Amino acid sequence: MKVLVIEDEPIYQLYLRKYLEKLGLNVFTCETGMAGIQTARRELPDFIILDMGLPDMIGTDCLDMLKKDPDTAAIPVIVTTADATDEFKNETLYLGAHVYHRKPITPDQLTFYVQKIRDVLEEEVGDH
């Protein structure tokens, strides 16, 4: 499985990369929304972990662009943010995020989300 992590904080990005690699995932990382969108189009990851506080754009704009692009629209997105307002959570879910999670994500939570995505992908393959 391939995962794209769009996260501008180097330490948090490294934490996510190392843990996801321990789960056997092929991890791509980007620090900006635009680089993330380009990488998503090129690599077509199985899922994306998207930080909402990016240096070049608001995370909701990045999410919206990913969900409007036919090549990336179906890719599950886990949104991570320090913003815990209900309004912000509702906006990200409305735009198409599959999961909204307040930072930080623990290893157990990451494992849970990865397993859920694996289950969904296996169901989709079984349906075809």
mmCIF file of C-alpha atoms in Angstrom, residues 2-127:
data_model
loop_
_atom_site.group_PDB
_atom_site.id
_atom_site.type_symbol
_atom_site.label_atom_id
_atom_site.label_comp_id
_atom_site.label_asym_id
_atom_site.label_seq_id
_atom_site.Cartn_x
_atom_site.Cartn_y
_atom_site.Cartn_z
ATOM 1 C CA LYS A 2 1.072 3.536 -0.763
ATOM 2 C CA VAL A 3 0.355 6.514 1.471
ATOM 3 C CA LEU A 4 0.989 10.198 0.891
ATOM 4 C CA VAL A 5 1.670 12.373 3.935
ATOM 5 C CA ILE A 6 1.172 16.100 3.333
ATOM 6 C CA GLU A 7 2.640 17.678 6.463
ATOM 7 C CA ASP A 8 4.908 20.710 6.882
ATOM 8 C CA GLU A 9 6.208 20.005 10.422
ATOM 9 C CA PRO A 10 9.430 17.999 9.895
ATOM 10 C CA ILE A 11 9.304 16.141 13.221
ATOM 11 C CA TYR A 12 5.647 15.140 12.843
ATOM 12 C CA GLN A 13 6.245 14.173 9.211
ATOM 13 C CA LEU A 14 9.172 11.959 10.270
ATOM 14 C CA TYR A 15 7.069 10.393 13.050
ATOM 15 C CA LEU A 16 4.302 9.519 10.580
ATOM 16 C CA ARG A 17 6.765 8.231 7.974
ATOM 17 C CA LYS A 18 8.630 5.963 10.391
ATOM 18 C CA TYR A 19 5.497 4.495 11.916
ATOM 19 C CA LEU A 20 3.731 3.953 8.582
ATOM 20 C CA GLU A 21 6.860 2.290 7.202
ATOM 21 C CA LYS A 22 6.841 -0.054 10.225
ATOM 22 C CA LEU A 23 3.331 -1.033 9.131
ATOM 23 C CA GLY A 24 4.779 -2.018 5.757
ATOM 24 C CA LEU A 25 3.548 0.985 3.787
ATOM 25 C CA ASN A 26 5.354 2.782 0.979
ATOM 26 C CA VAL A 27 5.369 6.414 2.185
ATOM 27 C CA PHE A 28 5.648 9.601 0.123
ATOM 28 C CA THR A 29 5.922 12.954 1.906
ATOM 29 C CA CYS A 30 5.364 16.566 0.880
ATOM 30 C CA GLU A 31 5.600 19.810 2.839
ATOM 31 C CA THR A 32 3.143 21.890 0.808
ATOM 32 C CA GLY A 33 -0.358 21.473 -0.538
ATOM 33 C CA MET A 34 0.626 22.018 -4.164
ATOM 34 C CA ALA A 35 3.444 19.465 -3.969
ATOM 35 C CA GLY A 36 0.983 17.088 -2.311
ATOM 36 C CA ILE A 37 -1.593 17.502 -5.079
ATOM 37 C CA GLN A 38 1.069 16.893 -7.743
ATOM 38 C CA THR A 39 2.389 13.818 -5.905
ATOM 39 C CA ALA A 40 -1.135 12.454 -5.431
ATOM 40 C CA ARG A 41 -1.785 12.759 -9.183
ATOM 41 C CA ARG A 42 1.533 11.101 -10.036
ATOM 42 C CA GLU A 43 1.612 8.301 -7.426
ATOM 43 C CA LEU A 44 -2.132 7.660 -6.858
ATOM 44 C CA PRO A 45 -1.656 6.568 -3.240
ATOM 45 C CA ASP A 46 -4.108 4.258 -1.482
ATOM 46 C CA PHE A 47 -4.753 7.023 1.058
ATOM 47 C CA ILE A 48 -3.574 10.464 2.099
ATOM 48 C CA ILE A 49 -2.837 11.986 5.497
ATOM 49 C CA LEU A 50 -3.390 15.721 5.102
ATOM 50 C CA ASP A 51 -2.420 18.415 7.599
ATOM 51 C CA MET A 52 -4.698 21.449 7.551
ATOM 52 C CA GLY A 53 -1.985 23.980 8.422
ATOM 53 C CA LEU A 54 0.147 24.143 5.286
ATOM 54 C CA PRO A 55 2.521 26.970 4.306
ATOM 55 C CA ASP A 56 1.201 27.553 0.775
ATOM 56 C CA MET A 57 -2.559 27.052 1.138
ATOM 57 C CA ILE A 58 -5.282 26.303 3.617
ATOM 58 C CA GLY A 59 -5.663 22.561 4.033
ATOM 59 C CA THR A 60 -9.344 22.723 3.123
ATOM 60 C CA ASP A 61 -8.373 24.205 -0.270
ATOM 61 C CA CYS A 62 -5.952 21.316 -0.818
ATOM 62 C CA LEU A 63 -8.642 18.802 0.166
ATOM 63 C CA ASP A 64 -11.158 20.463 -2.144
ATOM 64 C CA MET A 65 -8.725 20.322 -5.077
ATOM 65 C CA LEU A 66 -7.973 16.645 -4.419
ATOM 66 C CA LYS A 67 -11.676 15.780 -4.263
ATOM 67 C CA LYS A 68 -12.562 17.724 -7.425
ATOM 68 C CA ASP A 69 -9.826 16.046 -9.492
ATOM 69 C CA PRO A 70 -11.204 12.860 -11.120
ATOM 70 C CA ASP A 71 -7.820 11.150 -10.729
ATOM 71 C CA THR A 72 -7.647 11.696 -6.955
ATOM 72 C CA ALA A 73 -11.291 12.115 -5.904
ATOM 73 C CA ALA A 74 -11.732 8.532 -4.687
ATOM 74 C CA ILE A 75 -8.558 8.443 -2.572
ATOM 75 C CA PRO A 76 -9.455 8.316 1.155
ATOM 76 C CA VAL A 77 -8.137 11.309 3.093
ATOM 77 C CA ILE A 78 -7.354 11.458 6.806
ATOM 78 C CA VAL A 79 -7.328 15.089 7.906
ATOM 79 C CA THR A 80 -5.111 16.015 10.841
ATOM 80 C CA THR A 81 -5.250 19.375 12.560
ATOM 81 C CA ALA A 82 -4.760 21.218 15.800
ATOM 82 C CA ASP A 83 -8.071 23.039 15.141
ATOM 83 C CA ALA A 84 -10.768 21.184 17.050
ATOM 84 C CA THR A 85 -13.846 23.297 16.332
ATOM 85 C CA ASP A 86 -17.015 21.526 15.217
ATOM 86 C CA GLU A 87 -17.357 23.999 12.364
ATOM 87 C CA PHE A 88 -13.920 23.107 10.993
ATOM 88 C CA LYS A 89 -14.544 19.380 11.429
ATOM 89 C CA ASN A 90 -17.863 19.639 9.588
ATOM 90 C CA GLU A 91 -16.243 21.587 6.756
ATOM 91 C CA THR A 92 -13.530 18.969 6.200
ATOM 92 C CA LEU A 93 -16.041 16.118 6.254
ATOM 93 C CA TYR A 94 -18.327 18.037 3.876
ATOM 94 C CA LEU A 95 -15.412 18.495 1.464
ATOM 95 C CA GLY A 96 -14.841 14.741 1.412
ATOM 96 C CA ALA A 97 -12.418 13.817 4.187
ATOM 97 C CA HIS A 98 -12.941 10.259 5.353
ATOM 98 C CA VAL A 99 -11.508 10.860 8.826
ATOM 99 C CA TYR A 100 -11.004 14.027 10.871
ATOM 100 C CA HIS A 101 -8.434 13.635 13.634
ATOM 101 C CA ARG A 102 -7.071 16.173 16.059
ATOM 102 C CA LYS A 103 -3.278 16.029 16.358
ATOM 103 C CA PRO A 104 -1.440 14.057 17.443
ATOM 104 C CA ILE A 105 -2.355 10.657 16.051
ATOM 105 C CA THR A 106 -1.066 7.864 18.280
ATOM 106 C CA PRO A 107 0.468 4.688 16.843
ATOM 107 C CA ASP A 108 -2.645 2.708 17.876
ATOM 108 C CA GLN A 109 -4.899 5.189 16.081
ATOM 109 C CA LEU A 110 -2.731 5.080 12.956
ATOM 110 C CA THR A 111 -2.843 1.280 12.992
ATOM 111 C CA PHE A 112 -6.634 1.387 13.327
ATOM 112 C CA TYR A 113 -7.042 3.812 10.392
ATOM 113 C CA VAL A 114 -4.650 1.848 8.170
ATOM 114 C CA GLN A 115 -6.512 -1.393 8.910
ATOM 115 C CA LYS A 116 -9.875 0.210 8.149
ATOM 116 C CA ILE A 117 -8.562 1.477 4.804
ATOM 117 C CA ARG A 118 -7.085 -1.960 4.018
ATOM 118 C CA ASP A 119 -10.460 -3.540 4.796
ATOM 119 C CA VAL A 120 -12.264 -1.132 2.459
ATOM 120 C CA LEU A 121 -9.743 -1.672 -0.339
ATOM 121 C CA GLU A 122 -10.012 -5.468 0.024
ATOM 122 C CA GLU A 123 -13.828 -5.235 -0.136
ATOM 123 C CA GLU A 124 -13.570 -3.148 -3.327
ATOM 124 C CA VAL A 125 -11.240 -5.700 -4.933
ATOM 125 C CA GLY A 126 -13.562 -8.540 -3.873
ATOM 126 C CA ASP A 127 -16.545 -6.782 -5.452
#
